[in-house]
C-alpha positions as a Markdown table, in Angstrom:
| # | Residue | x | y | z |
|---|---|---|---|---|
| 1 | Asn | -21.8 | -3.3 | 13.5 |
| 2 | His | -23.4 | -4.4 | 10.9 |
| 3 | Tyr | -21.4 | -6.7 | 9.1 |
| 4 | Tyr | -21.6 | -10.1 | 11.6 |
| 5 | Gln | -25.9 | -9.0 | 11.9 |
| 6 | Gly | -26.8 | -12.6 | 10.4 |
| 7 | Gln | -23.9 | -13.8 | 10.2 |
| 8 | Asn | -23.7 | -17.4 | 12.0 |
| 9 | Tyr | -20.2 | -15.9 | 12.4 |
| 10 | Ile | -19.5 | -18.5 | 15.6 |
| 11 | Thr | -15.5 | -19.4 | 16.1 |
| 12 | Glu | -15.0 | -22.4 | 19.3 |
| 13 | Glu | -11.8 | -21.8 | 20.5 |
| 14 | Val | -9.9 | -23.9 | 21.3 |
| 15 | Ser | -5.8 | -24.1 | 22.7 |
| 16 | Leu | -3.1 | -24.6 | 20.4 |
| 17 | Pro | 0.1 | -26.0 | 20.9 |
| 18 | Tyr | 2.4 | -22.0 | 19.9 |
| 19 | Gln | 1.9 | -18.3 | 21.8 |
| 20 | Ala | 2.6 | -15.0 | 20.7 |
| 21 | Leu | 6.0 | -14.3 | 22.8 |
| 22 | Ser | 6.4 | -11.0 | 21.3 |
| 23 | Tyr | 5.4 | -8.0 | 18.8 |
| 24 | Asp | 7.0 | -5.9 | 17.1 |
| 25 | Leu | 5.0 | -3.5 | 14.9 |
| 26 | Ser | 5.8 | -0.5 | 13.0 |
| 27 | Leu | 2.5 | 1.6 | 11.9 |
| 28 | Lys | 2.0 | 4.0 | 9.7 |
| 29 | Val | -1.0 | 6.7 | 9.8 |
| 30 | Asn | -2.2 | 8.9 | 7.8 |
| 31 | Leu | -5.5 | 8.2 | 5.6 |
| 32 | Asn | -5.6 | 4.7 | 7.6 |
| 33 | Leu | -3.5 | 2.7 | 8.7 |
| 34 | Gln | -0.7 | 0.8 | 6.9 |
| 35 | Ala | 0.8 | -1.6 | 9.5 |
| 36 | Lys | 3.6 | -4.3 | 9.0 |
| 37 | Val | 4.2 | -6.6 | 12.6 |
| 38 | Ser | 6.2 | -9.2 | 13.0 |
| 39 | Val | 4.8 | -11.9 | 15.9 |
| 40 | Cys | 7.6 | -14.6 | 17.3 |
| 41 | Leu | 5.8 | -17.4 | 18.7 |
| 42 | Gln | 6.8 | -20.2 | 21.1 |
| 43 | Gly | 6.1 | -23.8 | 21.3 |
| 44 | Glu | 5.2 | -26.2 | 18.6 |
| 45 | Leu | 4.3 | -25.9 | 15.2 |
| 46 | Pro | 1.9 | -27.1 | 13.3 |
| 47 | Pro | 1.6 | -26.4 | 9.3 |
| 48 | Glu | -1.3 | -24.7 | 9.2 |
| 49 | Leu | -1.3 | -21.5 | 11.6 |
| 50 | His | -4.0 | -19.7 | 13.4 |
| 51 | Phe | -4.3 | -15.9 | 13.4 |
| 52 | Thr | -7.1 | -13.1 | 13.9 |
| 53 | Leu | -7.6 | -9.9 | 12.1 |
| 54 | Tyr | -10.6 | -7.5 | 12.1 |
| 55 | His | -11.3 | -7.6 | 8.6 |
| 56 | Gly | -11.1 | -4.4 | 7.7 |
| 57 | Tyr | -7.4 | -4.8 | 7.5 |
| 58 | Lys | -6.9 | -6.3 | 4.1 |
| 59 | Leu | -3.7 | -8.7 | 4.9 |
| 60 | Lys | -0.8 | -8.1 | 1.5 |
| 61 | Ser | 1.6 | -10.3 | 2.7 |
| 62 | Val | 3.2 | -13.0 | 4.8 |
| 63 | Thr | 6.9 | -13.9 | 5.5 |
| 64 | Asp | 9.2 | -15.7 | 7.0 |
| 65 | Ala | 12.2 | -13.5 | 9.5 |
| 66 | Asp | 13.7 | -14.1 | 6.2 |
| 67 | Gly | 11.1 | -12.2 | 4.5 |
| 68 | His | 10.2 | -15.5 | 2.0 |
| 69 | Ala | 6.9 | -15.4 | 1.1 |
| 70 | Leu | 4.4 | -17.3 | 3.0 |
| 71 | Asp | 1.6 | -18.5 | 1.5 |
| 72 | Phe | -2.2 | -17.3 | 3.5 |
| 73 | Arg | -6.4 | -17.9 | 2.9 |
| 74 | Lys | -7.7 | -14.8 | 5.1 |
| 75 | Val | -11.4 | -15.4 | 5.6 |
| 76 | Gly | -13.1 | -12.7 | 7.5 |
| 77 | Asp | -11.6 | -12.4 | 10.8 |
| 78 | His | -9.0 | -15.2 | 10.2 |
| 79 | Ile | -5.8 | -15.8 | 8.4 |
| 80 | Thr | -4.5 | -19.3 | 8.2 |
| 81 | Val | -0.4 | -19.2 | 7.5 |
| 82 | Leu | 1.1 | -22.6 | 6.0 |
| 83 | Ser | 4.0 | -23.2 | 7.2 |
| 84 | Pro | 5.4 | -25.9 | 5.2 |
| 85 | Asp | 8.7 | -26.8 | 7.2 |
| 86 | Asn | 7.0 | -26.2 | 10.4 |
| 87 | Lys | 10.3 | -24.0 | 11.5 |
| 88 | Gln | 8.8 | -20.1 | 10.9 |
| 89 | Asp | 8.4 | -18.8 | 14.4 |
| 90 | Thr | 8.6 | -16.0 | 13.3 |
| 91 | Leu | 6.0 | -14.6 | 10.7 |
| 92 | Ile | 5.8 | -10.6 | 9.2 |
| 93 | Phe | 2.5 | -9.5 | 8.5 |
| 94 | Thr | 1.8 | -6.8 | 6.1 |
| 95 | Tyr | -1.6 | -4.7 | 6.0 |
| 96 | Ser | -3.9 | -2.2 | 5.3 |
| 97 | Gly | -6.7 | -0.9 | 6.3 |
| 98 | Ser | -9.2 | 0.8 | 9.2 |
| 99 | Ser | -13.0 | -0.1 | 11.1 |
| 100 | Pro | -15.7 | 2.4 | 11.2 |
| 101 | Arg | -15.6 | 1.8 | 15.0 |
| 102 | Phe | -12.0 | 2.4 | 16.4 |
| 103 | Leu | -10.8 | 5.0 | 13.9 |
| 104 | Cys | -6.6 | 5.6 | 13.1 |
| 105 | Asn | -6.3 | 8.3 | 10.1 |
| 106 | Tyr | -4.8 | 11.1 | 10.1 |
| 107 | Gln | -7.6 | 12.5 | 12.0 |
| 108 | Cys | -7.7 | 10.6 | 15.2 |
| 109 | Ile | -5.8 | 7.5 | 16.7 |
| 110 | Ser | -8.9 | 5.1 | 18.4 |
| 111 | Leu | -7.0 | 1.7 | 19.0 |
| 112 | Pro | -8.0 | 0.0 | 22.1 |
| 113 | Gly | -5.4 | -3.2 | 23.2 |
| 114 | Phe | -8.7 | -5.5 | 23.3 |
| 115 | Phe | -9.3 | -4.7 | 19.5 |
| 116 | Ala | -7.7 | -7.0 | 17.2 |
| 117 | Tyr | -5.7 | -4.3 | 14.7 |
| 118 | Tyr | -2.9 | -6.8 | 15.4 |
| 119 | Pro | -3.0 | -10.5 | 14.5 |
| 120 | Arg | -3.8 | -12.5 | 17.5 |
| 121 | Val | -2.9 | -16.1 | 17.7 |
| 122 | Gly | -5.9 | -18.0 | 16.9 |
| 123 | Phe | -9.1 | -18.2 | 15.9 |
| 124 | Arg | -10.5 | -15.8 | 17.7 |
| 125 | Asn | -14.4 | -14.4 | 18.0 |
| 126 | Leu | -14.5 | -10.8 | 17.5 |
| 127 | Tyr | -18.0 | -9.9 | 17.5 |
| 128 | Phe | -21.4 | -11.0 | 20.1 |
| 129 | Asn | -24.2 | -11.4 | 18.4 |
| 130 | Asp | -26.6 | -10.9 | 21.2 |
| 131 | Ile | -30.1 | -9.8 | 20.2 |
| 132 | Asn | -30.5 | -7.5 | 22.8 |
| 133 | Phe | -26.1 | -6.3 | 23.6 |
| 134 | Pro | -24.2 | -6.7 | 20.1 |
| 135 | Ser | -20.4 | -5.7 | 20.5 |
| 136 | Phe | -17.4 | -6.1 | 20.0 |
| 137 | Ala | -16.1 | -9.0 | 22.0 |
| 138 | Pro | -12.9 | -8.2 | 23.9 |
| 139 | Gln | -9.7 | -9.7 | 23.5 |
| 140 | Ile | -7.1 | -9.9 | 26.4 |
| 141 | Glu | -4.3 | -11.4 | 26.5 |
| 142 | Ser | -3.7 | -13.8 | 29.6 |
| 143 | Glu | -0.2 | -14.0 | 29.3 |
| 144 | Glu | 1.9 | -10.5 | 29.2 |
| 145 | Met | 4.4 | -10.6 | 26.0 |
| 146 | Asp | 7.0 | -7.5 | 24.8 |
| 147 | Phe | 6.3 | -5.9 | 22.5 |
| 148 | Thr | 7.7 | -2.9 | 21.0 |
| 149 | Val | 5.8 | -0.4 | 19.1 |
| 150 | Lys | 6.9 | 2.5 | 16.7 |
| 151 | Val | 4.4 | 4.8 | 15.2 |
| 152 | Lys | 4.1 | 7.5 | 12.1 |
| 153 | Ser | 2.0 | 10.0 | 12.8 |
| 154 | Phe | 1.0 | 13.4 | 12.0 |
| 155 | Leu | -0.9 | 13.3 | 15.5 |
| 156 | Pro | 0.0 | 12.7 | 19.0 |
| 157 | Val | 0.6 | 9.4 | 20.3 |
| 158 | Phe | 0.1 | 7.8 | 23.2 |
| 159 | Cys | 0.5 | 4.2 | 24.5 |
| 160 | Asn | 0.1 | 1.9 | 27.8 |
| 161 | Leu | 3.6 | 1.6 | 27.8 |
| 162 | Pro | 6.7 | 3.7 | 28.5 |
| 163 | Glu | 7.7 | 6.3 | 25.3 |
| 164 | Val | 11.2 | 5.5 | 24.9 |
| 165 | Ala | 11.1 | 7.3 | 22.0 |
| 166 | Ser | 9.2 | 10.0 | 20.7 |
| 167 | Gly | 6.3 | 7.6 | 18.6 |
| 168 | Glu | 8.4 | 4.8 | 20.1 |
| 169 | Phe | 7.4 | 2.1 | 23.5 |
| 170 | Thr | 8.4 | -1.0 | 24.0 |
| 171 | Gly | 7.6 | -3.0 | 27.0 |
| 172 | Arg | 5.5 | -6.6 | 28.4 |
| 173 | Ala | 1.8 | -6.1 | 28.6 |
| 174 | Asn | -1.6 | -8.5 | 27.5 |
| 175 | Gly | -2.2 | -5.7 | 24.9 |
| 176 | Ile | -1.4 | -2.9 | 23.6 |
| 177 | Ser | -3.1 | 0.5 | 23.2 |
| 178 | Leu | -2.9 | 3.9 | 21.0 |
| 179 | Val | -5.1 | 6.8 | 21.0 |
């Protein structure tokens, strides 16, 4: 991936006092992926919350559960959300975009669970910039969490979670794959 080549894109991943408890993803697939993702956090929430979302997805907004806009910065794959009163335990991310490697459009859906197509807690390295074998760094969560995924697409959609209604999946996992 040319985006990462020639960059010193090394982030030391640190343990955070908070983690994701659950995700609710509403995804629309057309020319690209359009997403509204709610993440419920648990633990001690500092004034700045860190997330990772692939840089090909353009973040439009971050709000709290009541719809109040929160300030954020997105630099590359990393998002910092400012949480002034440290009480925003549910954040809603609205974004759209695509990846040239992991496609999601009206022709195909290929979103593996190890790819940061939804916001992951913490700053993470998404790419190994190894001269011999450059590749995406898999993002595997150590703990399972609750997921609800709703996908609107003209294509049939398959997921690693049980389908509870057409295009709707729910369950516990350490990542969500959609094809």
